[in-house]
PDB file of C-alpha atoms in Angstrom:
ATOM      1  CA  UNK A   1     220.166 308.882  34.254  1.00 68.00           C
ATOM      2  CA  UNK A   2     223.025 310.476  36.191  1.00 76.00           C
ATOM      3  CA  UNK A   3     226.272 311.409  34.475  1.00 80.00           C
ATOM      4  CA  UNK A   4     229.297 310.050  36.134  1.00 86.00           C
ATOM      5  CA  UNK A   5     231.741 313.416  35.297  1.00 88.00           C
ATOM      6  CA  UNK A   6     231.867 315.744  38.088  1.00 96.00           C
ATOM      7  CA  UNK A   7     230.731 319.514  37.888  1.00 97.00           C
ATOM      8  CA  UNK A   8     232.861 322.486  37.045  1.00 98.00           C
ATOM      9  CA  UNK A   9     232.238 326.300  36.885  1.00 98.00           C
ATOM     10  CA  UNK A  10     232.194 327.961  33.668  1.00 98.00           C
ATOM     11  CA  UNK A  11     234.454 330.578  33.309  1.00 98.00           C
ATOM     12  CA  UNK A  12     234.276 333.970  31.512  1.00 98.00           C
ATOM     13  CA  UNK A  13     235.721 334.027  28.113  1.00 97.00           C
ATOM     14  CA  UNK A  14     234.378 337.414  27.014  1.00 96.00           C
ATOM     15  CA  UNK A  15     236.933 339.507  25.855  1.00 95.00           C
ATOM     16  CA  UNK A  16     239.447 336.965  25.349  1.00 96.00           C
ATOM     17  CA  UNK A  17     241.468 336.158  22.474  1.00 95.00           C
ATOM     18  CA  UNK A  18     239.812 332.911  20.837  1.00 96.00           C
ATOM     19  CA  UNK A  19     243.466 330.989  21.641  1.00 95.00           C
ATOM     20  CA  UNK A  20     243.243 332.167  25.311  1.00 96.00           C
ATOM     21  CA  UNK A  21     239.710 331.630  25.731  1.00 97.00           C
ATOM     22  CA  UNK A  22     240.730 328.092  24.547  1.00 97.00           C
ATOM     23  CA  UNK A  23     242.968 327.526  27.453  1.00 97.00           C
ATOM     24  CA  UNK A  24     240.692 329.218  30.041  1.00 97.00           C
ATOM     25  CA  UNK A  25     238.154 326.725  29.052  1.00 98.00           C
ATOM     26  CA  UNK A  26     240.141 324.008  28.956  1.00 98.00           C
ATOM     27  CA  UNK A  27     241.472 324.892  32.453  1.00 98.00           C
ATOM     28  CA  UNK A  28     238.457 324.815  33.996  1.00 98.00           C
ATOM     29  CA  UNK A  29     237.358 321.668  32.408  1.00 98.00           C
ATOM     30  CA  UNK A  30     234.836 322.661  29.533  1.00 98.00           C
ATOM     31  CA  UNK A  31     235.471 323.684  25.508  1.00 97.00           C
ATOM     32  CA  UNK A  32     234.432 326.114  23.509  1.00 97.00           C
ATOM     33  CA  UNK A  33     232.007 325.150  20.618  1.00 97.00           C
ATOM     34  CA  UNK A  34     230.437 326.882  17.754  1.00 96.00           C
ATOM     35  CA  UNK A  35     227.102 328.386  17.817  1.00 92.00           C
ATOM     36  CA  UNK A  36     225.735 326.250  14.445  1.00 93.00           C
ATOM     37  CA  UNK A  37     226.142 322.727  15.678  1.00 89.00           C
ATOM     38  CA  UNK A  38     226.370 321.562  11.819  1.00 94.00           C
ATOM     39  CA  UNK A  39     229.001 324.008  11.283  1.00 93.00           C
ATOM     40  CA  UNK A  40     232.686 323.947  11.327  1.00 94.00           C
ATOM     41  CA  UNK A  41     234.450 323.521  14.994  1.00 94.00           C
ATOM     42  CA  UNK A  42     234.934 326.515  16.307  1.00 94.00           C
ATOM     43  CA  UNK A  43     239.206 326.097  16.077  1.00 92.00           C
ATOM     44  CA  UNK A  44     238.648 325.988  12.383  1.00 93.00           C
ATOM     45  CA  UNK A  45     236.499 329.777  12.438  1.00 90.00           C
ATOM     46  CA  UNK A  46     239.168 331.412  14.587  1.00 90.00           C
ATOM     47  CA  UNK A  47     242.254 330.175  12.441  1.00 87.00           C
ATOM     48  CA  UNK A  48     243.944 331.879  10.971  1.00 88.00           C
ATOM     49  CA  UNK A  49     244.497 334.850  12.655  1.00 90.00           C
ATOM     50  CA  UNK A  50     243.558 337.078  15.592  1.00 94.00           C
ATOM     51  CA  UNK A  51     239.983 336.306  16.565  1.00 95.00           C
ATOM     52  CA  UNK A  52     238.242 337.380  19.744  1.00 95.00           C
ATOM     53  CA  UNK A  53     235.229 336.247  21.913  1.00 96.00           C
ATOM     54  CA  UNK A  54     232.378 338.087  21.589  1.00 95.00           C
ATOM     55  CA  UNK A  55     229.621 336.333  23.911  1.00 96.00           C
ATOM     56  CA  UNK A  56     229.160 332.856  25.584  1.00 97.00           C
ATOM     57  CA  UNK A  57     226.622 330.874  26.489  1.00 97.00           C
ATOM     58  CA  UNK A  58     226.168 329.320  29.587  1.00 98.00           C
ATOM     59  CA  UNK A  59     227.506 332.799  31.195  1.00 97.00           C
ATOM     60  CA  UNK A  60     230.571 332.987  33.708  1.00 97.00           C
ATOM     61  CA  UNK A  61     229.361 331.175  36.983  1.00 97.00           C
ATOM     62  CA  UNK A  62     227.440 328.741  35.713  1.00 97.00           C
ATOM     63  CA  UNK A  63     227.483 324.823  36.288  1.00 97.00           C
ATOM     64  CA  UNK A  64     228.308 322.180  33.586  1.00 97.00           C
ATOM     65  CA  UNK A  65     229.685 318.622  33.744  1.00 97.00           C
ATOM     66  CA  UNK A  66     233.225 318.563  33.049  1.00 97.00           C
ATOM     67  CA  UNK A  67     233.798 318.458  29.550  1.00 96.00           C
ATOM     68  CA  UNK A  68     230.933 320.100  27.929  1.00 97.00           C
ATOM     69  CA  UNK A  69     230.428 322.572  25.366  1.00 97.00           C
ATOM     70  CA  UNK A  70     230.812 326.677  25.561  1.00 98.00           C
ATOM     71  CA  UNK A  71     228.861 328.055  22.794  1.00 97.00           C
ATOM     72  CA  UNK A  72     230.774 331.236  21.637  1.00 97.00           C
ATOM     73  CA  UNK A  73     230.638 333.484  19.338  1.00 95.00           C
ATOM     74  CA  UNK A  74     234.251 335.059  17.633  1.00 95.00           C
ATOM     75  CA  UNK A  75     235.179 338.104  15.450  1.00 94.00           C
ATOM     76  CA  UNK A  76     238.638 338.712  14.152  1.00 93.00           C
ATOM     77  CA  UNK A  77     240.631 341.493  15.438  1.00 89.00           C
ATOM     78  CA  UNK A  78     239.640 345.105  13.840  1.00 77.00           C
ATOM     79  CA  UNK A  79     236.014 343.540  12.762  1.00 70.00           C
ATOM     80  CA  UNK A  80     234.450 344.525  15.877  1.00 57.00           C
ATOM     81  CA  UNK A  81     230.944 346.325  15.646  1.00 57.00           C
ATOM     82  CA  UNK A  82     231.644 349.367  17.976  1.00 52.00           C
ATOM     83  CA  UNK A  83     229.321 352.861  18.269  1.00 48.00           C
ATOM     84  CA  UNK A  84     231.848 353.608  20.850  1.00 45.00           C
ATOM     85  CA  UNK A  85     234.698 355.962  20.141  1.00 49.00           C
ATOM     86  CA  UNK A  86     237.826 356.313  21.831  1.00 49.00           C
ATOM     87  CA  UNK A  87     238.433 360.544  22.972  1.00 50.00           C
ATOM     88  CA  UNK A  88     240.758 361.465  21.428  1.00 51.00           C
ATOM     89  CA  UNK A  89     242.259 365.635  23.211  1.00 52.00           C
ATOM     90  CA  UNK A  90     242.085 367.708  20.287  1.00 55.00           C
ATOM     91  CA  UNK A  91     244.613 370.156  22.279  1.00 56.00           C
ATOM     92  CA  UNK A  92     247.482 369.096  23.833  1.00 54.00           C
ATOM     93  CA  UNK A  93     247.519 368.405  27.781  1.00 54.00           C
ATOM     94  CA  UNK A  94     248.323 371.495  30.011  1.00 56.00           C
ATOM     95  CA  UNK A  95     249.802 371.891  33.700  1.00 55.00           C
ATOM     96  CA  UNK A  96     250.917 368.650  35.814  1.00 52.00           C
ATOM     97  CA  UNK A  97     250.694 366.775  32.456  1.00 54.00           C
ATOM     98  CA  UNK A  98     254.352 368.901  31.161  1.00 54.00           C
ATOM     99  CA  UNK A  99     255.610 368.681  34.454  1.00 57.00           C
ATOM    100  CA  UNK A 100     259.542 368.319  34.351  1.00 58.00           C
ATOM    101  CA  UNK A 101     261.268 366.328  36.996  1.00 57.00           C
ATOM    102  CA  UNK A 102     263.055 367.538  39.493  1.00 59.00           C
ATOM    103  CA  UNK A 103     266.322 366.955  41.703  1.00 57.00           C
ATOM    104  CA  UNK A 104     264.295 365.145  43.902  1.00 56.00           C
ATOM    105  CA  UNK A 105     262.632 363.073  41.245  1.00 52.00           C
ATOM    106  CA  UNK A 106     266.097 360.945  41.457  1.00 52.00           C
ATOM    107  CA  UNK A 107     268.098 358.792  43.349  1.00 57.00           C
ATOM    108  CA  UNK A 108     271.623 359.867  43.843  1.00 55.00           C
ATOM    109  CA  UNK A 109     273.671 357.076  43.753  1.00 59.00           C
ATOM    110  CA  UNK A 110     276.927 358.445  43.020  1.00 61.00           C
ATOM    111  CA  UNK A 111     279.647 358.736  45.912  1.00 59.00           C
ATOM    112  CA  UNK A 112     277.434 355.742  47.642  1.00 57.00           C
ATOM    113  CA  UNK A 113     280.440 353.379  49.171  1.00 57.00           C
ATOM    114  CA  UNK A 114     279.562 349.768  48.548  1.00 54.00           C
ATOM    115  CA  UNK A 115     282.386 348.160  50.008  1.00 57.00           C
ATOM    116  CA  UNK A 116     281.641 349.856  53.449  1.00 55.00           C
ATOM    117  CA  UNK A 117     279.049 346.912  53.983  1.00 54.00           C
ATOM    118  CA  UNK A 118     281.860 344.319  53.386  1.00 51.00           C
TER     119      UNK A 118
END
């Protein structure tokens, strides 16, 4: 049996805040949906507070008809599993990085005669 909606592209969510990922979705004509279909929607996991999307499923590219489901997954902000570390200089930058400006680093606008154009 053929479905009557028309196809979209699913767009990439990763990354995204869960309330932005919401609108992305939306503007591209599918939502976002929770990865246990007899749990909670997925609005009610990612409220309240600052939640972010963490993987998708159909990926970025794919086809669905308009109006079907995203399966995400969220974490709130700061609960991120990360082995990555940001570097962090233990000594202060040298050279270009303390570089003072310079009279040609500005733009002289004093004794400039706007009325002259007039």
């Amino acid at each position: 049996m053929e479905r009557a909606a028309d196809r979209v592209i699913v767009p990439n969510v990763v990354g995204l805040p869960f309330h932005v990922g919401r609108d992305v979705a939306h503007d591209a004509g599918v939502v976002l949906a929770n990865s246990d279909p007899d749990g909670p929607p997925i609005g009610a996991l990612a409220w309240p507070g600052l939640f972010y999307i963490t993987s998708q499923r159909p990926a970025a590219g794919a086809k669905l008809y308009r109006w079907d489901s995203v399966v995400i997954e969220v974490v709130a902000y700061g609960e991120a599993d990360s082995t990555t570390r940001a570097p962090f200089p233990h000594e202060p930058p040298v050279g270009s990085a303390h570089a003072h400006p310079t009279s040609d680093s500005y733009v002289h606008t004093a004794g400039v005669d706007d009325t002259a154009a007039s």
